[in-house]
Amino acid sequence: MSSLSNHYSSLLKFCCESHNQIQAKKLHCVIIKSLIYRDTFLSNNLTSTYYKLNNLRYAHRVFDQIPQPNLFSWNTLLSAYSKSGNLPNMIDVFDRMPVRDGVSWNAIISGYSSYGFLGDSVRAYKLMLEEGESPNRITFSTMLILASGRSLVDLGRQIHCQITKLGFQSYVFVGSPLVDMYSKAGLIEDAKLVFEKMCERNLVLYNTMITGLFRCGMIEESKRLFGEMRERDSISWTIMITGFTQNGHDKEAVDMFKEMSFKGFPSDQFTFGSVLTACGSLLALEHGKQIHTHAIRMDYTDNVFVGSALVDMYSKCKSIGVAEMVFRRMAVKNIVSWTAMLVGYGQNGLSEEAVRIFCEMQRNGIEPDDFTLGSVISSCANLASLEEGAQFHCRALVSGLVSFITVSNAIITLYGKCGSIEDSHRLFNEMANKDQVSWTALVSGYAQFGKAKETIEFFESMLADCVKPDGVTFIGVLSACSRAGLVEKGHHYFNSMIENHKIVPIVDHYTCMIDLLSRSGKLKEAEDFIKKMPCRPDAIGWATLLSSCRVHGNMEIGKWAAESLLELDPQSPASYILLSNIYASKGRWEDVSHLRRQMRDKGVRKEPGCSWIKYKNKVHIFSADDRSSIYSDQIYAELEKLNSKMLEEGYVPDMSSVLHDVEETEKMKMLTYHSEKLAIAFGLIFIPDSLPIKVVKNLRVCGDCHNATKFISKIAQREILVRDAVRFHLFRDGLCSCGDFW
């Protein structure tokens, strides 16, 4: 009878391994007919088989028919309910057990722990000790994993003391979770102490310790420990690659991957994901392509984790077409995949595509998380599309995702970039928790409006609230000083950034200082500042100086800036145009013609100025003297009326804004039909009086249009918001928010 039980037991084991529940039931019938059904050993095996095949109802029925269930029988059923998450039945079985051992207690502790019942796990552990049952390695491991996952260092220390007291401190099965717990809590010295005391060290312990060192940014110690290992597995190599990537050592991550592949260690999804992230950060497209090929050979192309990493890598490397191709070919997509594609579009300036892919994601039944929703709101901000952004704001409120700081920060930025700085400030005040990004979003928003006083006050409040500013915050503060001509304050904040906040200036900070000095007419100081810079200005820096030279009529420094800009970017039209403007303002038309011939000969094209306005979900785009709109007759008639009223009110056309050698009447005509004036006229006709007119322009507003719009806002009694390439201009009652300093 015993040999027959063993035979059936072996067959049941085979059913488990092949996941064949039908065969198990057939075998169960045979066992019933064989008259050994009530054999406890065989019944225990049947109970275990059914629970391993996820049929707990049958497992319990078999258990109920055992005449005299032994401790193993009870533990088998208890473990089944513990691992399945059926806590009520788990507790019922545990309470009915006539006797318990360490396995019973481990099952109940593990069951509570797995499903987040922290307090119950701790109480069960304490009750186990009170009933005189000694914990074993499984008990300690379970409790330490619980303490590590919840960052319960005090509980972990208590368990550590009991481990030491019972003589388990030198065993690796408790060493690994102890190292993990201490390193996750940032107590790396405690983690190292545990590691050093381990008499026996296995791969798991080494891998855990290396992970902990990387987690605490201790790169060199991680490398040293990796080099000390006598044997390594694929997990060890992947930990190193991931650690390098997460700590910004992207080149070392790529080099480590090459070495791993050369030594024949197989890569998994985590290896590919980490090294592709490193390639994206390095903009190493060729390396990324090679790793993509390797992933294809390893048959990981259908892996959603690897596919998402590939989309991210190609997007960062500006190969958005390839990223989209990879995305479309993915058999399975999750929220990470969709978000990677959405963010990729945003990174490549395709904000409209980002909004489109978000809508497609929703049609596919994928619900956004906080990061996805924050990303699509940021795309709306880049488009200055308040209407669409406001819809996503509503979605954030309905879904509850607005409570996530990433979403709230994106909404604050949205309203700031769309010209609703008051709404942006109101939402900031409503936030329960604020971080550096929240403060910076509002500082930058006020700076874009040229509200230097409010920007500085808000920045000082940020410092008073002990929130540490970063480089982006200082760009906002410095640009606000620049647009208000606050030279001394700008110098103060620039020096404070370096000396007090230990932030190393990047080219954007230097550009702000160049703008600050040159815009204020201190062109010689700007020249001296550039010559003392540790790096050369970028194209924006030189164009900024050149633009100010045009305004202030400084030919000498203007030529130096133009030549430097041409040297940096020979195909940039800015140097030709701005220098041409300087010549034109001095009446040097031959020099203007010469520059225009050079542009034509070299194939350099000026970006045409255009303005657009949104009405009834349609964007209406205008260029200078544009008559393509079906509403052109109405628009031009409206402008004629406005022009007459403006002249009566004292408007004087700024002929210096026309940089062509033509008659005065022709200059007047050119000024009248600039793109932003056409867009504003359209707005006056179609946008209801109760709403502000919002116009976006791809270039900076010219002096004449700025002056004219002030008159229009007063005559029409309308609020007009113009967002140009640099900043916002809010026109109200004949005044502009920039104070005529832009």
XYZ file of C-alpha atoms in Angstrom:
742
model
C 0.000 0.000 0.000
C 2.886 2.377 0.835
C 4.594 1.771 -2.534
C 1.292 2.426 -4.312
C 0.903 5.710 -2.375
C 4.395 6.705 -3.419
C 3.560 5.857 -7.032
C 0.416 8.005 -6.996
C 2.329 10.752 -5.220
C 4.897 10.813 -8.042
C 2.094 11.025 -10.630
C 0.472 13.919 -8.733
C 3.825 15.699 -8.703
C 4.003 15.307 -12.485
C 0.490 16.825 -12.817
C 1.705 19.865 -10.852
C 4.814 20.295 -12.964
C 2.808 20.068 -16.222
C -0.012 22.259 -14.827
C -2.512 19.589 -15.866
C -5.545 19.881 -13.569
C -7.732 17.587 -15.692
C -5.188 14.782 -15.386
C -4.978 15.415 -11.625
C -8.752 15.011 -11.289
C -8.653 11.763 -13.297
C -5.889 10.485 -11.034
C -7.973 11.550 -8.017
C -10.813 9.319 -9.297
C -8.414 6.391 -9.687
C -7.162 6.918 -6.118
C -10.752 6.849 -4.774
C -11.394 3.549 -6.576
C -8.124 2.065 -5.244
C -9.484 2.120 -1.666
C -6.484 4.066 -0.351
C -8.236 7.437 -0.596
C -8.188 8.040 3.139
C -4.445 7.492 3.404
C -3.205 10.653 5.170
C 0.049 10.822 3.212
C -1.749 10.585 -0.127
C -4.494 12.998 0.967
C -1.861 15.539 1.915
C -0.366 15.192 -1.553
C -3.786 15.665 -3.166
C -4.423 18.789 -1.054
C -1.027 20.171 -2.037
C -1.605 19.324 -5.724
C -4.946 21.152 -5.910
C -3.653 24.267 -4.210
C -0.602 24.357 -6.491
C -3.027 24.128 -9.429
C -4.986 27.095 -7.983
C -8.062 25.031 -7.096
C -8.479 25.855 -3.407
C -12.079 24.619 -3.291
C -10.983 21.074 -4.162
C -7.973 21.340 -1.860
C -10.234 22.187 1.083
C -12.700 19.392 0.201
C -9.882 16.826 0.165
C -8.605 18.155 3.513
C -12.104 17.903 5.074
C -12.249 14.195 4.165
C -8.985 13.278 5.939
C -10.016 11.238 9.023
C -7.064 12.314 11.133
C -5.251 15.286 9.576
C -1.743 15.626 10.904
C 0.301 18.807 11.339
C 1.521 18.573 7.749
C -2.110 18.452 6.537
C -3.008 21.603 8.449
C 0.148 23.404 7.316
C -0.508 22.458 3.681
C -3.988 24.017 3.760
C -2.781 27.014 5.779
C 0.038 27.697 3.292
C -2.434 27.417 0.402
C -4.655 30.157 1.825
C -1.651 32.227 2.886
C -0.128 32.246 -0.597
C -3.484 32.829 -2.348
C -4.298 35.910 -0.273
C -7.504 34.376 1.133
C -6.986 35.892 4.579
C -10.346 35.002 6.202
C -9.890 31.284 5.455
C -6.204 31.509 6.421
C -7.132 32.905 9.850
C -9.930 30.319 10.268
C -7.597 27.397 9.529
C -4.897 28.823 11.818
C -7.375 29.263 14.702
C -8.692 25.679 14.298
C -5.262 24.037 14.304
C -4.883 21.711 17.326
C -1.130 22.247 17.344
C 1.227 24.644 15.544
C 4.892 24.662 14.667
C 7.316 27.117 13.080
C 5.913 26.384 9.603
C 2.422 27.386 10.795
C 3.621 30.656 12.263
C 5.715 31.454 9.181
C 2.667 30.902 6.954
C 0.440 33.254 8.950
C 3.175 35.938 9.236
C 3.962 35.664 5.522
C 0.267 35.802 4.581
C -0.321 38.997 6.533
C 2.910 40.534 5.249
C 2.286 39.752 1.568
C -0.998 41.610 1.547
C 0.077 44.654 3.490
C -1.303 43.804 6.951
C 1.777 45.077 8.716
C 0.339 45.313 12.225
C -1.085 41.773 12.042
C 2.294 40.404 10.885
C 4.078 42.007 13.831
C 1.399 40.812 16.289
C 1.628 37.252 14.924
C 5.418 37.374 15.310
C 5.150 38.555 18.931
C 2.518 35.893 19.706
C 4.819 33.255 18.223
C 7.569 34.282 20.652
C 5.117 34.366 23.585
C 3.998 30.791 22.825
C 7.602 29.659 22.985
C 8.089 28.886 19.307
C 11.588 29.814 18.130
C 11.846 31.792 14.897
C 13.874 30.244 12.117
C 15.607 31.669 9.054
C 12.331 31.910 7.103
C 10.686 33.855 9.955
C 13.590 36.274 10.208
C 13.833 36.679 6.433
C 10.087 37.425 6.149
C 10.150 39.978 8.962
C 13.258 41.712 7.613
C 11.798 41.948 4.105
C 8.683 43.461 5.683
C 10.761 45.986 7.661
C 12.860 46.809 4.576
C 9.896 47.324 2.259
C 8.180 49.685 4.720
C 11.382 51.439 5.895
C 10.684 50.286 9.484
C 14.223 50.586 10.758
C 13.283 50.322 14.457
C 11.472 47.041 13.840
C 14.418 45.864 11.727
C 16.863 46.659 14.522
C 14.753 44.654 17.019
C 14.719 41.668 14.654
C 18.477 42.111 14.189
C 18.968 41.902 17.974
C 16.953 38.667 18.148
C 18.941 37.247 15.222
C 22.154 37.982 17.125
C 20.751 36.583 20.363
C 19.749 33.305 18.703
C 23.070 32.981 16.876
C 21.867 33.552 13.338
C 23.953 36.672 12.687
C 26.575 34.970 10.517
C 24.130 33.268 8.166
C 23.739 34.732 4.680
C 19.983 34.092 4.504
C 19.451 36.801 7.138
C 22.474 38.846 6.062
C 21.025 39.800 2.663
C 17.690 41.197 3.951
C 19.551 43.001 6.772
C 21.931 44.660 4.298
C 18.971 45.554 2.073
C 17.001 47.055 4.972
C 19.849 49.220 6.272
C 20.889 50.459 2.824
C 17.313 51.353 1.861
C 17.123 53.427 5.036
C 20.364 55.192 4.063
C 22.262 53.527 6.933
C 25.036 52.271 4.701
C 27.601 51.966 7.513
C 25.286 49.553 9.355
C 24.790 47.630 6.117
C 28.565 47.412 5.607
C 29.032 46.237 9.214
C 26.544 43.397 8.687
C 28.272 42.458 5.441
C 31.738 42.437 7.005
C 30.577 40.122 9.818
C 29.308 37.504 7.393
C 31.659 34.517 7.614
C 30.071 33.051 4.523
C 29.324 35.263 1.536
C 27.297 34.118 -1.434
C 26.227 35.768 -4.676
C 22.953 37.048 -3.236
C 24.738 38.778 -0.356
C 27.295 40.397 -2.663
C 24.573 41.545 -5.070
C 22.532 43.014 -2.223
C 25.536 44.883 -0.806
C 26.527 46.286 -4.207
C 22.938 47.426 -4.789
C 22.975 49.157 -1.390
C 26.234 50.962 -2.150
C 24.879 52.186 -5.496
C 21.683 53.277 -3.777
C 23.769 55.516 -1.513
C 25.852 56.845 -4.416
C 29.037 55.022 -3.377
C 30.201 54.204 -6.897
C 33.857 53.429 -6.200
C 33.041 51.055 -3.335
C 30.511 49.283 -5.558
C 33.180 48.796 -8.220
C 35.689 47.574 -5.634
C 33.265 45.000 -4.225
C 32.316 43.817 -7.712
C 35.993 43.318 -8.492
C 36.407 41.317 -5.257
C 33.753 38.758 -6.237
C 35.178 35.357 -7.151
C 32.111 34.421 -9.132
C 29.409 36.519 -10.749
C 26.092 35.878 -12.425
C 23.993 37.884 -14.851
C 22.260 39.555 -11.912
C 25.613 40.887 -10.661
C 26.406 42.462 -14.027
C 22.899 43.880 -14.368
C 23.131 45.435 -10.886
C 26.348 47.187 -11.918
C 24.880 48.467 -15.198
C 21.700 49.657 -13.467
C 23.685 51.269 -10.644
C 25.895 53.181 -13.069
C 22.839 54.363 -15.033
C 20.913 55.497 -11.952
C 23.932 57.448 -10.696
C 24.604 59.233 -13.983
C 27.670 57.148 -14.938
C 26.165 56.318 -18.314
C 29.410 55.675 -20.204
C 30.524 53.174 -17.556
C 27.136 51.469 -17.862
C 27.610 51.034 -21.634
C 31.204 49.824 -21.170
C 30.057 47.357 -18.495
C 27.402 46.003 -20.866
C 30.039 45.448 -23.557
C 32.239 43.560 -21.086
C 29.290 41.492 -19.870
C 28.382 40.493 -23.438
C 32.016 39.729 -24.307
C 32.278 37.354 -21.335
C 29.176 35.483 -22.433
C 26.716 36.455 -19.696
C 23.134 36.564 -20.994
C 21.191 39.822 -20.698
C 17.614 40.049 -19.477
C 14.954 42.756 -19.796
C 16.435 44.733 -16.891
C 19.912 44.701 -18.432
C 18.617 45.949 -21.778
C 16.369 48.521 -20.107
C 19.206 50.032 -18.069
C 21.824 50.143 -20.831
C 19.333 51.625 -23.321
C 18.523 54.333 -20.764
C 22.255 55.074 -20.529
C 22.505 55.303 -24.342
C 19.590 57.746 -24.370
C 21.232 59.959 -21.756
C 24.510 59.919 -23.731
C 22.656 60.538 -27.021
C 24.667 57.528 -28.197
C 22.450 56.539 -31.115
C 24.909 54.109 -32.739
C 25.476 52.233 -29.471
C 21.714 52.156 -28.972
C 21.191 50.661 -32.433
C 23.769 47.943 -31.715
C 22.050 47.058 -28.440
C 18.709 47.030 -30.274
C 20.185 44.483 -32.703
C 21.454 42.426 -29.738
C 17.959 42.495 -28.180
C 16.490 41.217 -31.470
C 18.985 38.314 -31.514
C 18.083 37.498 -27.890
C 14.356 37.514 -28.837
C 13.468 40.429 -26.545
C 11.745 42.554 -29.203
C 8.281 41.646 -27.899
C 9.225 42.399 -24.293
C 7.236 45.443 -23.176
C 10.005 46.598 -20.819
C 12.678 46.516 -23.552
C 10.329 48.024 -26.139
C 9.555 50.977 -23.850
C 13.277 51.535 -23.228
C 13.929 51.515 -26.992
C 11.207 54.127 -27.580
C 12.752 56.287 -24.856
C 16.290 55.879 -26.229
C 15.396 56.722 -29.850
C 13.304 59.695 -28.710
C 16.168 61.162 -26.678
C 18.515 60.636 -29.634
C 16.137 62.712 -31.822
C 15.190 59.691 -33.948
C 11.490 60.145 -33.261
C 10.498 58.348 -36.470
C 12.317 55.170 -35.388
C 10.866 55.517 -31.881
C 7.377 55.630 -33.361
C 8.126 52.609 -35.571
C 9.304 50.593 -32.546
C 6.223 51.702 -30.607
C 3.808 50.711 -33.384
C 5.420 47.277 -33.729
C 5.112 46.460 -30.021
C 2.696 43.540 -29.608
C 1.877 44.538 -26.024
C 1.883 48.081 -24.690
C 1.458 49.221 -21.103
C 1.264 52.630 -19.462
C 5.091 52.891 -19.519
C 5.182 52.321 -23.297
C 2.509 54.920 -24.039
C 4.131 57.419 -21.693
C 7.553 56.882 -23.304
C 6.071 57.716 -26.720
C 4.164 60.720 -25.359
C 7.237 62.128 -23.599
C 9.320 61.422 -26.709
C 7.050 63.584 -28.837
C 7.284 66.344 -26.223
C 11.101 66.137 -26.129
C 11.209 66.557 -29.904
C 8.942 69.609 -29.984
C 5.939 67.645 -31.283
C 3.513 68.706 -28.574
C 0.438 68.256 -30.787
C 1.474 64.644 -31.428
C 1.903 64.170 -27.674
C -1.707 65.237 -27.086
C -2.864 62.998 -29.938
C -1.076 59.913 -28.583
C -2.601 60.555 -25.151
C -6.095 60.496 -26.665
C -5.216 57.309 -28.585
C -3.970 55.745 -25.349
C -7.331 56.443 -23.708
C -9.210 54.929 -26.660
C -7.160 51.776 -26.077
C -8.439 51.589 -22.506
C -5.171 52.570 -20.800
C -5.754 54.850 -17.824
C -3.069 57.515 -17.276
C -0.962 57.688 -14.141
C 0.326 60.899 -12.586
C 3.454 61.022 -14.764
C 1.516 60.515 -18.029
C -1.099 63.127 -17.165
C 1.586 65.582 -16.049
C 3.443 65.053 -19.338
C 0.424 65.719 -21.568
C -0.436 68.844 -19.552
C 3.155 70.030 -20.110
C 2.651 69.533 -23.861
C -0.487 71.688 -23.708
C 1.597 74.323 -21.915
C 4.172 74.269 -24.728
C 1.348 74.737 -27.237
C -0.109 77.570 -25.128
C -3.360 75.621 -25.454
C -5.263 76.622 -22.343
C -8.552 75.094 -23.532
C -7.133 71.574 -23.920
C -4.986 71.978 -20.829
C -8.027 73.007 -18.785
C -9.789 69.803 -19.884
C -6.872 67.754 -18.582
C -6.984 69.822 -15.385
C -10.622 68.727 -14.978
C -9.610 65.124 -15.598
C -6.943 65.423 -12.903
C -9.579 66.705 -10.467
C -12.093 63.945 -11.291
C -9.507 61.130 -11.163
C -7.831 62.428 -8.005
C -4.459 62.606 -9.764
C -4.320 66.330 -8.997
C -3.117 65.321 -5.519
C 0.156 64.119 -7.090
C 2.745 66.863 -7.020
C 3.916 66.086 -10.585
C 0.419 66.814 -11.918
C -0.079 69.938 -9.782
C 3.284 71.325 -10.915
C 2.382 70.722 -14.573
C -0.945 72.545 -14.094
C 0.785 75.543 -12.466
C 3.219 75.673 -15.401
C 0.332 75.346 -17.887
C -1.544 78.368 -16.580
C 1.677 80.369 -16.308
C 2.703 79.618 -19.907
C -0.815 80.304 -21.168
C -0.836 83.772 -19.653
C -3.080 83.089 -16.646
C -0.503 83.857 -13.987
C -3.202 84.707 -11.413
C -4.733 81.226 -11.819
C -1.249 79.748 -11.590
C -0.637 81.529 -8.281
C -4.084 80.523 -6.955
C -3.436 76.859 -7.727
C -0.022 77.102 -6.084
C -1.647 78.389 -2.890
C -4.132 75.487 -2.953
C -1.377 72.842 -3.062
C -1.030 70.850 0.155
C 2.607 69.974 -0.576
C 5.049 72.041 -2.603
C 8.532 71.215 -3.827
C 11.316 73.000 -5.656
C 9.558 72.516 -9.011
C 6.338 74.121 -7.698
C 8.161 77.269 -6.578
C 10.281 77.405 -9.739
C 7.188 77.111 -11.965
C 5.688 80.221 -10.376
C 8.990 82.143 -10.342
C 9.418 81.403 -14.063
C 5.776 82.277 -14.764
C 6.082 85.721 -13.195
C 9.427 86.227 -14.967
C 7.826 85.527 -18.367
C 5.310 88.253 -17.639
C 8.126 90.676 -16.848
C 6.771 91.094 -13.318
C 10.221 91.518 -11.788
C 8.948 92.779 -8.433
C 6.643 89.792 -7.932
C 9.301 87.368 -9.242
C 11.884 88.587 -6.738
C 9.398 88.686 -3.847
C 8.316 85.156 -4.617
C 11.913 83.952 -4.915
C 12.741 85.475 -1.526
C 9.676 83.724 -0.046
C 10.998 80.489 -1.494
C 14.325 80.975 0.272
C 12.549 81.956 3.520
C 10.563 78.712 3.277
C 13.909 76.823 3.207
C 13.312 75.495 -0.319
C 16.615 75.172 -2.159
C 16.548 76.786 -5.625
C 18.199 75.094 -8.586
C 19.714 76.414 -11.787
C 16.305 76.693 -13.494
C 15.001 78.868 -10.646
C 17.903 81.268 -11.099
C 17.286 81.465 -14.855
C 13.795 82.751 -14.013
C 15.100 85.290 -11.485
C 17.913 86.541 -13.742
C 15.608 86.874 -16.769
C 13.136 88.878 -14.629
C 15.955 91.229 -13.617
C 16.973 91.496 -17.265
C 13.499 92.420 -18.488
C 13.144 95.070 -15.798
C 16.661 96.516 -16.176
C 17.637 95.591 -12.586
C 21.365 95.341 -13.232
C 22.564 95.447 -9.607
C 20.026 92.875 -8.443
C 20.913 90.650 -11.378
C 24.600 90.774 -10.423
C 23.662 90.039 -6.802
C 21.629 86.946 -7.658
C 24.204 85.667 -10.148
C 26.969 85.890 -7.519
C 24.681 84.434 -4.826
C 23.924 81.469 -7.062
C 27.637 80.636 -7.282
C 28.838 81.567 -3.800
C 25.857 80.778 -1.540
C 24.059 78.018 -3.405
C 27.128 76.378 -5.010
C 25.445 76.158 -8.414
C 27.864 76.078 -11.342
C 26.534 78.460 -14.032
C 25.643 76.965 -17.398
C 25.450 78.819 -20.701
C 21.797 79.822 -20.029
C 22.822 81.748 -16.893
C 25.556 83.558 -18.805
C 23.062 84.390 -21.572
C 20.749 85.957 -18.969
C 23.618 88.140 -17.758
C 24.524 89.152 -21.322
C 20.872 90.063 -21.859
C 20.754 91.983 -18.564
C 23.771 94.117 -19.396
C 23.187 94.665 -23.106
C 19.456 95.328 -22.799
C 20.284 98.051 -20.237
C 22.659 99.687 -22.714
C 25.811 98.497 -20.915
C 27.210 96.979 -24.095
C 30.881 97.456 -23.144
C 30.240 95.690 -19.819
C 28.508 92.901 -21.727
C 31.541 92.613 -24.026
C 33.920 92.442 -21.045
C 31.663 89.889 -19.330
C 31.740 87.649 -22.414
C 35.526 87.827 -22.640
C 35.829 86.694 -18.992
C 33.370 83.802 -19.345
C 34.827 80.278 -18.927
C 32.904 79.210 -22.043
C 31.881 80.925 -25.264
C 28.250 82.119 -25.559
C 25.870 79.999 -27.598
C 23.901 81.289 -30.592
C 21.198 82.765 -28.335
C 23.811 84.690 -26.332
C 25.387 86.260 -29.412
C 21.968 87.009 -30.931
C 20.911 88.670 -27.665
C 23.955 90.964 -27.721
C 23.497 91.680 -31.419
C 19.825 92.541 -30.907
C 20.706 95.044 -28.183
C 23.398 96.546 -30.428
C 20.641 97.190 -32.991
C 18.438 98.869 -30.382
C 21.279 101.038 -29.078
C 22.918 101.571 -32.480
C 26.353 100.187 -31.517
C 27.920 99.204 -34.831
C 31.310 98.098 -33.513
C 30.165 95.549 -30.913
C 27.314 94.561 -33.227
C 29.758 93.511 -35.960
C 31.799 91.521 -33.416
C 28.646 89.750 -32.204
C 27.463 89.100 -35.786
C 30.830 87.649 -36.850
C 30.954 85.452 -33.739
C 27.420 84.217 -34.393
C 28.253 83.459 -38.032
C 31.357 81.554 -36.950
C 29.268 79.492 -34.532
C 26.362 78.906 -36.919
C 27.046 79.932 -40.541
C 23.474 79.075 -41.586
C 21.809 81.141 -38.855
C 19.738 83.968 -40.374
C 19.794 85.934 -37.082
C 23.286 87.387 -37.598
C 22.464 88.626 -41.121
C 19.075 90.017 -40.157
C 20.116 91.782 -36.946
C 23.257 93.274 -38.523
C 21.146 94.261 -41.521
C 18.747 95.987 -39.133
C 21.629 97.963 -37.601
C 22.746 99.103 -41.062
C 19.161 99.969 -42.006
C 18.655 102.056 -38.865
C 21.757 104.056 -39.891
C 20.526 104.388 -43.479
C 23.364 102.253 -44.870
C 21.190 100.607 -47.545
C 24.116 99.399 -49.669
C 25.388 97.357 -46.730
C 21.856 96.026 -46.232
C 21.697 94.930 -49.879
C 25.135 93.314 -49.597
C 24.050 91.251 -46.590
C 20.853 90.176 -48.329
C 22.853 89.032 -51.358
C 25.112 87.023 -49.060
C 22.056 85.361 -47.511
C 20.701 84.506 -50.967
C 24.041 83.169 -52.217
C 24.519 80.983 -49.135
C 20.933 79.753 -49.143
C 20.205 81.269 -45.722
C 16.492 81.868 -45.232
C 14.833 84.123 -42.693
C 12.103 82.508 -40.640
C 8.897 84.266 -41.735
C 7.061 86.033 -38.943
C 3.588 84.732 -38.220
C 0.939 85.069 -35.525
C -1.948 82.797 -34.646
C -5.140 82.940 -32.648
C -7.527 80.149 -31.640
C -11.266 80.429 -32.208
C -13.833 77.618 -31.887
C -11.121 74.913 -31.674
C -9.503 76.099 -34.901
C -6.146 77.891 -35.130
C -6.105 80.868 -37.515
C -2.580 81.723 -38.718
C -1.563 85.072 -40.236
C 1.600 86.379 -41.875
C 2.355 90.003 -42.803
C -0.008 91.444 -45.437
C -1.811 88.088 -45.485
C -5.065 87.922 -47.497
C -5.527 84.138 -47.526
C -8.180 84.083 -44.792
C -11.833 83.904 -45.841
C -12.376 86.749 -43.351
C -9.722 89.017 -44.928
C -12.175 91.713 -46.035
C -13.594 92.016 -42.501
C -10.123 91.968 -40.924
C -8.678 94.667 -43.205
C -11.770 96.829 -42.760
C -11.428 96.501 -38.972
C -7.745 97.514 -39.177
C -8.579 100.575 -41.280
C -11.076 101.736 -38.630
C -8.585 101.044 -35.843
C -5.808 102.896 -37.628
C -7.942 106.028 -37.993
C -8.944 105.959 -34.306
C -5.355 105.323 -33.212
C -4.070 108.311 -35.193
C -6.748 110.458 -33.561
C -5.596 109.253 -30.139
C -2.002 110.285 -30.854
C -0.485 107.098 -32.300
C 2.656 107.775 -34.342
C 3.874 104.887 -36.537
C 7.431 103.809 -35.699
C 9.064 103.910 -39.128
C 12.334 102.564 -37.708
C 10.595 99.193 -37.472
C 10.480 99.076 -41.299
C 13.909 98.034 -42.453
C 13.435 98.582 -46.162
C 14.488 101.520 -48.371
C 10.994 102.490 -49.522
C 8.704 105.548 -49.451
C 7.044 106.657 -46.215
C 3.570 105.678 -47.468
C 4.823 102.176 -48.274
C 6.411 101.924 -44.836
C 3.086 102.934 -43.274
C 1.306 100.205 -45.212
C 3.875 97.583 -44.175
C 3.407 98.504 -40.529
C -0.391 98.419 -40.714
C -0.588 94.810 -41.868
C 1.913 93.076 -39.571
C 0.840 89.559 -38.613
C -0.018 90.285 -34.958
C -2.223 93.236 -35.976
C -4.157 90.976 -38.367
C -4.601 88.386 -35.582
C -5.733 91.055 -33.092
C -8.243 92.431 -35.591
C -9.596 88.906 -36.089
C -9.944 88.590 -32.314
C -11.800 91.907 -32.029
C -14.316 90.698 -34.620
C -14.924 87.152 -33.368
C -13.820 86.763 -29.734
C -16.661 87.726 -27.322
C -16.133 90.976 -25.407
C -16.137 89.096 -22.103
C -12.992 87.136 -23.060
C -9.391 88.327 -23.516
C -7.837 88.198 -26.978
C -4.867 85.798 -26.944
C -2.317 85.942 -29.767
C 0.869 83.923 -30.163
C 3.788 85.132 -32.327
C 6.801 83.072 -33.394
C 9.199 86.073 -33.313
C 9.647 89.007 -30.947
C 7.028 91.751 -31.102
C 8.328 94.767 -33.040
C 8.329 98.232 -31.484
C 5.527 99.584 -33.648
C 3.178 96.636 -33.024
C 3.842 96.880 -29.298
C 2.953 100.576 -29.308
C -0.071 100.052 -31.564
C -1.468 97.256 -29.401
C -1.404 99.554 -26.373
C -3.601 102.014 -28.288
C -5.914 99.217 -29.507
C -6.441 97.891 -25.957
C -7.513 101.377 -24.831
C -9.719 102.168 -27.837
C -11.476 98.775 -27.900
C -11.524 98.444 -24.082
C -10.228 94.880 -24.477
C -7.571 92.863 -22.693
C -5.026 91.592 -25.229
C -2.428 88.964 -24.357
C 0.467 88.521 -26.811
C 2.935 85.717 -26.293
C 6.011 86.283 -28.459
C 9.179 84.204 -28.754
C 10.549 85.601 -25.493
C 7.768 86.573 -23.104
C 4.174 87.596 -22.454
C 2.790 91.078 -23.037
C -0.522 91.796 -21.328
C -2.104 94.938 -22.773
C -4.813 96.623 -20.747
C -6.137 100.239 -20.835
C -3.267 101.463 -23.006
C -0.513 99.926 -20.875
C 1.634 96.781 -21.181
C 2.695 94.511 -18.347
C 6.328 94.737 -19.532
C 6.470 98.472 -18.750
C 7.783 99.046 -22.309
C 11.035 97.325 -21.405
C 11.445 94.174 -23.443
